PDB file of C-alpha atoms and ligand atoms in Angstrom:
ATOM      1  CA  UNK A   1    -169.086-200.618-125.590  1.00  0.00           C
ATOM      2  CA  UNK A   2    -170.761-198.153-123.861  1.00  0.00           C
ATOM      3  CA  UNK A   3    -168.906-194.935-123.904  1.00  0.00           C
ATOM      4  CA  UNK A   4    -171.619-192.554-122.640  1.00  0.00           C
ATOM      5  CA  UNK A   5    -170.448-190.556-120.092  1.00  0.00           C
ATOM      6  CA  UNK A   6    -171.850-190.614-116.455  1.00  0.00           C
ATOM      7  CA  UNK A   7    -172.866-187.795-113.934  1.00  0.00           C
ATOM      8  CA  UNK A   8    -170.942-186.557-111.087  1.00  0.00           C
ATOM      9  CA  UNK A   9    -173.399-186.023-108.543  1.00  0.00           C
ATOM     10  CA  UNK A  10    -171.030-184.159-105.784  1.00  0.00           C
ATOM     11  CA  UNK A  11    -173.125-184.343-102.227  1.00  0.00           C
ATOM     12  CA  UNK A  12    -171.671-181.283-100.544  1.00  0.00           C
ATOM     13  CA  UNK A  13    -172.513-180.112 -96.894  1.00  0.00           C
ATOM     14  CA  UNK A  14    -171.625-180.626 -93.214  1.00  0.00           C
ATOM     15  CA  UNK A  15    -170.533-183.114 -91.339  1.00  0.00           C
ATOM     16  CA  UNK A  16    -173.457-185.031 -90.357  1.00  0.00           C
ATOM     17  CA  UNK A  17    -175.496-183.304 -92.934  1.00  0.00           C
ATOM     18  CA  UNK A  18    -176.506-186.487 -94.600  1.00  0.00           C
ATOM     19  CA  UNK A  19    -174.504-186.571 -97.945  1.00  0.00           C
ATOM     20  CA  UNK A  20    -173.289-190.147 -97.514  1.00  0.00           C
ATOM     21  CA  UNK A  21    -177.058-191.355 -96.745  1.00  0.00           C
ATOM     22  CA  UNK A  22    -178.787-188.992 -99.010  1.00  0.00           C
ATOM     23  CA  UNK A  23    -176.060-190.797-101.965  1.00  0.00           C
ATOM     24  CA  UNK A  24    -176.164-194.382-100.950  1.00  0.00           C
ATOM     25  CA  UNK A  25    -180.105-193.965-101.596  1.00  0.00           C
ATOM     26  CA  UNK A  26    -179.987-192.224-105.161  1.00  0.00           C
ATOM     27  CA  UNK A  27    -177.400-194.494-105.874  1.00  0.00           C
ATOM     28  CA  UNK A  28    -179.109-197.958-105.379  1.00  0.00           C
ATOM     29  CA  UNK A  29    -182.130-195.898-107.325  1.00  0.00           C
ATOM     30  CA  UNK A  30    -179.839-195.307-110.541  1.00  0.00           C
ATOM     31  CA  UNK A  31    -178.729-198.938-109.808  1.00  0.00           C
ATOM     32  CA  UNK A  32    -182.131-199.995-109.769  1.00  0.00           C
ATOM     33  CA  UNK A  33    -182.477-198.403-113.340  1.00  0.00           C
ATOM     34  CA  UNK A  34    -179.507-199.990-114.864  1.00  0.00           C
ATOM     35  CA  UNK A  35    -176.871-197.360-114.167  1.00  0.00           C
ATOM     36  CA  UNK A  36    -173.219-198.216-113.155  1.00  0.00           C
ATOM     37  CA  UNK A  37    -172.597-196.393-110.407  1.00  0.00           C
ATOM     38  CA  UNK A  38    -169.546-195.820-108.088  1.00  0.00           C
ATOM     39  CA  UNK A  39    -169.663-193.816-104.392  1.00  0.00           C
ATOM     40  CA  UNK A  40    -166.940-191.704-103.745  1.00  0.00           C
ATOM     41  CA  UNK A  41    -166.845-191.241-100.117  1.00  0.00           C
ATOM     42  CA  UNK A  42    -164.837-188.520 -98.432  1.00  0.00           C
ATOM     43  CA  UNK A  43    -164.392-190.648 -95.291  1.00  0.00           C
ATOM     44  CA  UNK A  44    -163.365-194.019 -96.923  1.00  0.00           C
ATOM     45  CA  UNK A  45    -161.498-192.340 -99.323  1.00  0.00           C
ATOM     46  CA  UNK A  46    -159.282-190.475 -96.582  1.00  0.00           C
ATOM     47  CA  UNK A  47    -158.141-194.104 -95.615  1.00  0.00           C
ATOM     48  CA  UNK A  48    -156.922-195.091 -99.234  1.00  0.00           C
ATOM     49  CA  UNK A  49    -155.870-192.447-102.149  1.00  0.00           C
ATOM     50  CA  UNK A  50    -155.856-189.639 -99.252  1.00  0.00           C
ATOM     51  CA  UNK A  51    -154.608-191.158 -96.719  1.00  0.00           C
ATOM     52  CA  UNK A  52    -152.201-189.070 -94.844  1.00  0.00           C
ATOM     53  CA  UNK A  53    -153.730-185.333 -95.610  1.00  0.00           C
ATOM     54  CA  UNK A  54    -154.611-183.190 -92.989  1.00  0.00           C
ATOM     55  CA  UNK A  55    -157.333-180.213 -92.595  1.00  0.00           C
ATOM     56  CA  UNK A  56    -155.206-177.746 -93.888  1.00  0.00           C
ATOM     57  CA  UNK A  57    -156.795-175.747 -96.304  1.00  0.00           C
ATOM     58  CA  UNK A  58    -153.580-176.965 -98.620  1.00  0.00           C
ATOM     59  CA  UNK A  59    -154.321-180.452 -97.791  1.00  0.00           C
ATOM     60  CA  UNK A  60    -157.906-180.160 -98.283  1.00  0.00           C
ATOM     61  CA  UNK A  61    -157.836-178.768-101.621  1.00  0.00           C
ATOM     62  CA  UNK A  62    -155.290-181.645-102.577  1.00  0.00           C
ATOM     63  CA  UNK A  63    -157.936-184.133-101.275  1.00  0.00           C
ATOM     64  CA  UNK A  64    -160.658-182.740-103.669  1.00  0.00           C
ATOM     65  CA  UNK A  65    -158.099-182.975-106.240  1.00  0.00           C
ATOM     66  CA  UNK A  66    -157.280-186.400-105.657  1.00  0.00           C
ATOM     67  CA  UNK A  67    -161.642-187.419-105.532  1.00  0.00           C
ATOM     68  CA  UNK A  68    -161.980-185.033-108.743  1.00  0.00           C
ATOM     69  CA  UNK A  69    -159.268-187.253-110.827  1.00  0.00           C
ATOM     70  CA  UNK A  70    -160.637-190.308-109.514  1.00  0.00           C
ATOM     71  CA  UNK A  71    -164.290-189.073-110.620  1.00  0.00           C
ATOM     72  CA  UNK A  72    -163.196-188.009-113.652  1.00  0.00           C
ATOM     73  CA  UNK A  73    -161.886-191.465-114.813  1.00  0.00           C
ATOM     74  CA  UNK A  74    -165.001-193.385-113.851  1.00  0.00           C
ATOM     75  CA  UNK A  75    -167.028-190.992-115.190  1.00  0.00           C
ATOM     76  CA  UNK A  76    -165.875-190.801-118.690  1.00  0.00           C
ATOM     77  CA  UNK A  77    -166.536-194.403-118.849  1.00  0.00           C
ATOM     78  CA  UNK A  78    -170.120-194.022-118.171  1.00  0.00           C
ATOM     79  CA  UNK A  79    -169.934-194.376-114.637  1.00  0.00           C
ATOM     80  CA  UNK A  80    -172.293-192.462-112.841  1.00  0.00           C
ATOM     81  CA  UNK A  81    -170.295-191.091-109.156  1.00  0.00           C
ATOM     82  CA  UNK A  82    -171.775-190.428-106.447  1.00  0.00           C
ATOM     83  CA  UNK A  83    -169.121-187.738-104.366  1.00  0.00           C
ATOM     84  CA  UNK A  84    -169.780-187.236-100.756  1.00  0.00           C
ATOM     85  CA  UNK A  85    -167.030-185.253 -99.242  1.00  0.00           C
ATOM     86  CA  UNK A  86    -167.444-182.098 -97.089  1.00  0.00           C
ATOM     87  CA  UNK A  87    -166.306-179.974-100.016  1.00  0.00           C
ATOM     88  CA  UNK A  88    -166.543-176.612 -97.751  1.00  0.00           C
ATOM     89  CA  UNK A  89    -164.991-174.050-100.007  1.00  0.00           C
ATOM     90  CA  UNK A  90    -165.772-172.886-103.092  1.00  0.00           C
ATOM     91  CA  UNK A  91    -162.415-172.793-105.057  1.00  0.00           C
ATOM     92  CA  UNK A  92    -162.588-176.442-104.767  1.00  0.00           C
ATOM     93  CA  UNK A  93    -166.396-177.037-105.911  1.00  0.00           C
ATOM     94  CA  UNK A  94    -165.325-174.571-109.098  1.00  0.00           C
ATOM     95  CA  UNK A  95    -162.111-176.936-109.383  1.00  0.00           C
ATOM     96  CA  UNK A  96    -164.502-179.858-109.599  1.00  0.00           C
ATOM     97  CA  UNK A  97    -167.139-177.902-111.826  1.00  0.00           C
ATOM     98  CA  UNK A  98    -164.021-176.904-114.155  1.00  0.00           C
ATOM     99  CA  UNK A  99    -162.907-180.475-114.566  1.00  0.00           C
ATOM    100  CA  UNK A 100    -165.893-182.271-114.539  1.00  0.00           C
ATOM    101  CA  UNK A 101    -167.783-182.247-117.934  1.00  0.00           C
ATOM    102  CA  UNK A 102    -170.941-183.200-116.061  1.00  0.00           C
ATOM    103  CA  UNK A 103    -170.832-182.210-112.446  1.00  0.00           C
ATOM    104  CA  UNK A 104    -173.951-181.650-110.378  1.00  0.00           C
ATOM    105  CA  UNK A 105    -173.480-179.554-107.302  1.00  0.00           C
ATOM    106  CA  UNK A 106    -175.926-181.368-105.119  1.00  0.00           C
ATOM    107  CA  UNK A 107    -175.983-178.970-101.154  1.00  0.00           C
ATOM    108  CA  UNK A 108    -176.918-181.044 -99.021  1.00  0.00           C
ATOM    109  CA  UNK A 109    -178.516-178.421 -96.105  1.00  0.00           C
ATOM    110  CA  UNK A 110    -178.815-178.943 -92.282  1.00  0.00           C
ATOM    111  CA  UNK A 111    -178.622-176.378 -89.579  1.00  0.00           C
ATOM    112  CA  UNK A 112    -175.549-176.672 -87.912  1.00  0.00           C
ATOM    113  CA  UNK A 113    -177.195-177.121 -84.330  1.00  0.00           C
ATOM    114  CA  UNK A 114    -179.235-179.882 -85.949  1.00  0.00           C
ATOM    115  CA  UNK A 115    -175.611-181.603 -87.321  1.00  0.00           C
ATOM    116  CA  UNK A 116    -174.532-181.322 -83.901  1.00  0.00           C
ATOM    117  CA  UNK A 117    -177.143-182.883 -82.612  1.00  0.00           C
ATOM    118  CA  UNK A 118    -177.168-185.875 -84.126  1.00  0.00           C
ATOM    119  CA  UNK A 119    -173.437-185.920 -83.798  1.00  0.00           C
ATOM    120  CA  UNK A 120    -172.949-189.161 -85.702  1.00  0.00           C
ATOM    121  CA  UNK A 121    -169.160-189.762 -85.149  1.00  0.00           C
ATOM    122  CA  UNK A 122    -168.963-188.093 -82.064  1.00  0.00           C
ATOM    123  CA  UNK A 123    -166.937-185.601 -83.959  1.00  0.00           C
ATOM    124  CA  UNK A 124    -168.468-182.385 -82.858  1.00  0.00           C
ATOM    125  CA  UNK A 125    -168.365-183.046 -79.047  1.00  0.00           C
ATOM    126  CA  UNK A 126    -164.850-183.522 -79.811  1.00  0.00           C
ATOM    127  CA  UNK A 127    -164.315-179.941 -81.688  1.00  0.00           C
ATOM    128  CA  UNK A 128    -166.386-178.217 -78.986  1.00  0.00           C
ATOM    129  CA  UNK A 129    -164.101-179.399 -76.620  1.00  0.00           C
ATOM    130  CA  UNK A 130    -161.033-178.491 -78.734  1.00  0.00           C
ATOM    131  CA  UNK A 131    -159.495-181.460 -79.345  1.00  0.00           C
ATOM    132  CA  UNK A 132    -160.164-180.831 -82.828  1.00  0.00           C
ATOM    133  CA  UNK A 133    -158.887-178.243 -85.237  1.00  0.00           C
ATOM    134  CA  UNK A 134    -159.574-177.251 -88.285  1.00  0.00           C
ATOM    135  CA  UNK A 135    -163.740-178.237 -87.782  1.00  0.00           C
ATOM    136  CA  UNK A 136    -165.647-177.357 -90.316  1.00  0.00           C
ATOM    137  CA  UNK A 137    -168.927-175.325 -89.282  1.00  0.00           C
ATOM    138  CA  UNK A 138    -166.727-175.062 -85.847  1.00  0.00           C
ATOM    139  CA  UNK A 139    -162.998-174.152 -86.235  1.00  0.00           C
ATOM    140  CA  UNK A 140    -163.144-174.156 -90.249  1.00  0.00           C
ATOM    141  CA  UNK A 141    -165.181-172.270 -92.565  1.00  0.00           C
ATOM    142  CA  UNK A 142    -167.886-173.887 -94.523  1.00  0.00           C
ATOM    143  CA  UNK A 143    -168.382-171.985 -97.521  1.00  0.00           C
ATOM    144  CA  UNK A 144    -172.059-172.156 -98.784  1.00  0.00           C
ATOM    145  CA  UNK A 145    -172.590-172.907-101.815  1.00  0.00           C
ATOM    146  CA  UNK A 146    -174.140-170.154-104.264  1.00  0.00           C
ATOM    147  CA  UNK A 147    -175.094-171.295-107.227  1.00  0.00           C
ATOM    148  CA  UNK A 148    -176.510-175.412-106.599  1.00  0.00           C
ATOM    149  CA  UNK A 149    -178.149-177.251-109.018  1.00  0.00           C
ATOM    150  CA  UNK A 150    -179.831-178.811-106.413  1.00  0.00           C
ATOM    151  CA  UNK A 151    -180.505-177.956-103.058  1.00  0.00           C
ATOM    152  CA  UNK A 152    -182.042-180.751-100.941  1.00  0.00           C
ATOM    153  CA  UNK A 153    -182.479-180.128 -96.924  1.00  0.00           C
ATOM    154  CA  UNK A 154    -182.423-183.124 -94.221  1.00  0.00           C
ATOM    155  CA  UNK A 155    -183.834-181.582 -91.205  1.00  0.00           C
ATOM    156  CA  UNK A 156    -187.059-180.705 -92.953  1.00  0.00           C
ATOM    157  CA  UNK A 157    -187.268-183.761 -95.653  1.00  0.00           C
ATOM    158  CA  UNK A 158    -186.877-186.996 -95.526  1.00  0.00           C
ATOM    159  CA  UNK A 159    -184.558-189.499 -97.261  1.00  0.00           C
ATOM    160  CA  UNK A 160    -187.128-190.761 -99.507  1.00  0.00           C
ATOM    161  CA  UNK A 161    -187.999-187.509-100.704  1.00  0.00           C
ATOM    162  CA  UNK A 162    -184.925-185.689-100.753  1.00  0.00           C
ATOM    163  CA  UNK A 163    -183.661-188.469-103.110  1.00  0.00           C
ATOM    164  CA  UNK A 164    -186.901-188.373-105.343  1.00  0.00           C
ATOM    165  CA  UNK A 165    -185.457-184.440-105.620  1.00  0.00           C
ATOM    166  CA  UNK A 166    -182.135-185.479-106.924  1.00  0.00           C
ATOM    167  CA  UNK A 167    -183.663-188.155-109.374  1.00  0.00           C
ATOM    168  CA  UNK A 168    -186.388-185.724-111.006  1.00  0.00           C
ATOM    169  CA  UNK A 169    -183.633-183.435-111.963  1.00  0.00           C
ATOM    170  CA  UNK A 170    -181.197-185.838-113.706  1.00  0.00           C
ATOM    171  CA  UNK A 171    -184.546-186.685-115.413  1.00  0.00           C
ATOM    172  CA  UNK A 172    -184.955-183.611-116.487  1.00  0.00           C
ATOM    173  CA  UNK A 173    -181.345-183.231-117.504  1.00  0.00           C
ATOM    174  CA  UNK A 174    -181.423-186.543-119.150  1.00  0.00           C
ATOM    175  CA  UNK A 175    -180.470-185.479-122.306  1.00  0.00           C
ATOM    176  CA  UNK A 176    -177.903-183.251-121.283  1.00  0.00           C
ATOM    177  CA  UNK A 177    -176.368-185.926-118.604  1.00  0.00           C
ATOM    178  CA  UNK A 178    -176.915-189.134-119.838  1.00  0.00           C
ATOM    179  CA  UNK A 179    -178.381-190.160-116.613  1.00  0.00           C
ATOM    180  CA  UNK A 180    -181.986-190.947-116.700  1.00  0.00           C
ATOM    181  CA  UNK A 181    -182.670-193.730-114.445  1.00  0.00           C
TER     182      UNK A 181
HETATM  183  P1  ADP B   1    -172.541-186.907 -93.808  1.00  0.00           P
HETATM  184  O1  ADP B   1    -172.214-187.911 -94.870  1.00  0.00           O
HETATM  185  O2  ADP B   1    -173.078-185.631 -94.370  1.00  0.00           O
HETATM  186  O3  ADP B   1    -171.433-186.678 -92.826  1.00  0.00           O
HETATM  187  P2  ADP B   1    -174.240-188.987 -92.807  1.00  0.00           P
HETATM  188  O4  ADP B   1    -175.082-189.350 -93.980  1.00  0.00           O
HETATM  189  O5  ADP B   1    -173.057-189.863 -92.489  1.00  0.00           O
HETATM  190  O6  ADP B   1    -173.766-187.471 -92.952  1.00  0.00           O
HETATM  191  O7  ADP B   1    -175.132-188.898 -91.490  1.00  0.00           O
HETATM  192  C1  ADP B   1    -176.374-188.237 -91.474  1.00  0.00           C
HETATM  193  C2  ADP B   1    -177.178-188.748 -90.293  1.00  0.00           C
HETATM  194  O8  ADP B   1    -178.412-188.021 -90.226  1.00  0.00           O
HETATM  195  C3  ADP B   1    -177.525-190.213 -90.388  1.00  0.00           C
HETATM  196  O9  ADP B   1    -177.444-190.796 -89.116  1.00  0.00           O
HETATM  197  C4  ADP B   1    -178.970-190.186 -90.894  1.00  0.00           C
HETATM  198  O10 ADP B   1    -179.703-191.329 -90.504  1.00  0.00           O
HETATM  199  C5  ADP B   1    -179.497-188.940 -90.194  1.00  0.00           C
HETATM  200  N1  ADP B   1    -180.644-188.317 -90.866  1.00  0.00           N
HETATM  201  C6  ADP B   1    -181.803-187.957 -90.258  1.00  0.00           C
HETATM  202  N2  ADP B   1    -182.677-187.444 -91.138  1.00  0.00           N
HETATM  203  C7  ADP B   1    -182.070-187.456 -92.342  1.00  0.00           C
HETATM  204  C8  ADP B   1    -182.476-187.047 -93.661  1.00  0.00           C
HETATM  205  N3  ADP B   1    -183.680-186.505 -93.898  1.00  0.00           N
HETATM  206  N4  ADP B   1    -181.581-187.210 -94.681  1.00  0.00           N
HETATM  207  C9  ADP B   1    -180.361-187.734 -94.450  1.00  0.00           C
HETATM  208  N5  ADP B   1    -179.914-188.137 -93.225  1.00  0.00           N
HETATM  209  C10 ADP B   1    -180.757-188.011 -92.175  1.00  0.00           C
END
């Protein structure tokens, strides 16, 4: 049985930033290579396991929680988990770091303006308008990240490349992560 351990690759950034595209790409990549992989996503998973937390910062931290345990379990089985989940302060990315034996901070960077723009849910008209509180990059901080292990950007790169990013360093962490595809 395999009992190799997988990597947590935890896509951090706006809304809109591109962590959920940037992760369903590097994930059918590990696939590709053999890898069992899982996605995590912050959105899908606020329907199931989280369903019912709000924006609080409370509530928030109790989500991460929640995606941490859940990561934890799939990845000590030698799943590799793909997190994407706005994960916008840093007591909660140190949480995950703590309890995850291989976590990979992965920012995923975009202007603001330029998450805005593209407005993919519609959700930043709505916080601009005030219907929503608690808005992170609007109404709710975003703490950036200061220490990454990987910084990838989406308004100046492109999927392809940002994901070629993400796959040379787990190659050059393979022997530390387990998780060369
Ligand atoms: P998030 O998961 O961070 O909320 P999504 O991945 O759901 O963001 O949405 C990002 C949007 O930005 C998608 O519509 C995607 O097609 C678009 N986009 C444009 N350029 C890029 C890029 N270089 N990398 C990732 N997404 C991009």
């Amino acid at each position: 049985m395999d009992r190799q351990r997988g990597s947590v690759l935890w896509f951090t950034g706006l809304s809109g930033a591109g962590k959920t595209t940037t992760a369903r790409q590097v994930a059918t990549a590990l696939m590709d290579a053999g890898r069992r992989v899982e996605m995590l996503d912050g959105d899908d998973l606020r329907e199931t396991i989280c369903k019912g937390l709000g924006f609080s910062r409370e509530e928030r931290i109790e989500n991460i929680k929640r995606i941490v345990y859940v990561a934890k379990l799939l990845s000590r089985n030698g799943v590799d988990v793909l997190v994407s989940a706005i994960t916008p302060y840093r007591e909660m990315r140190d949480y995950a770091r703590s309890h995850l034996p291989t976590f990979v901070e992965i920012y995923v960077q975009c202007p603001l303006g330029e998450c805005e723009r593209r407005d993919v849910k519609g959700l930043y008209a709505k916080a601009r308008r005030g219907e929503l509180a608690h808005f992170t990059g609007i109404s709710d901080p975003f703490e950036e990240p200061e220490h990454p292990d990987i910084t990838i950007c989406t308004s100046g790169f492109t999927i392809q490349r940002n994901c070629e990013t993400v796959l040379s360093w787990l190659q050059g962490q393979s022997q530390l992560m387990n998780a060369a595809p």
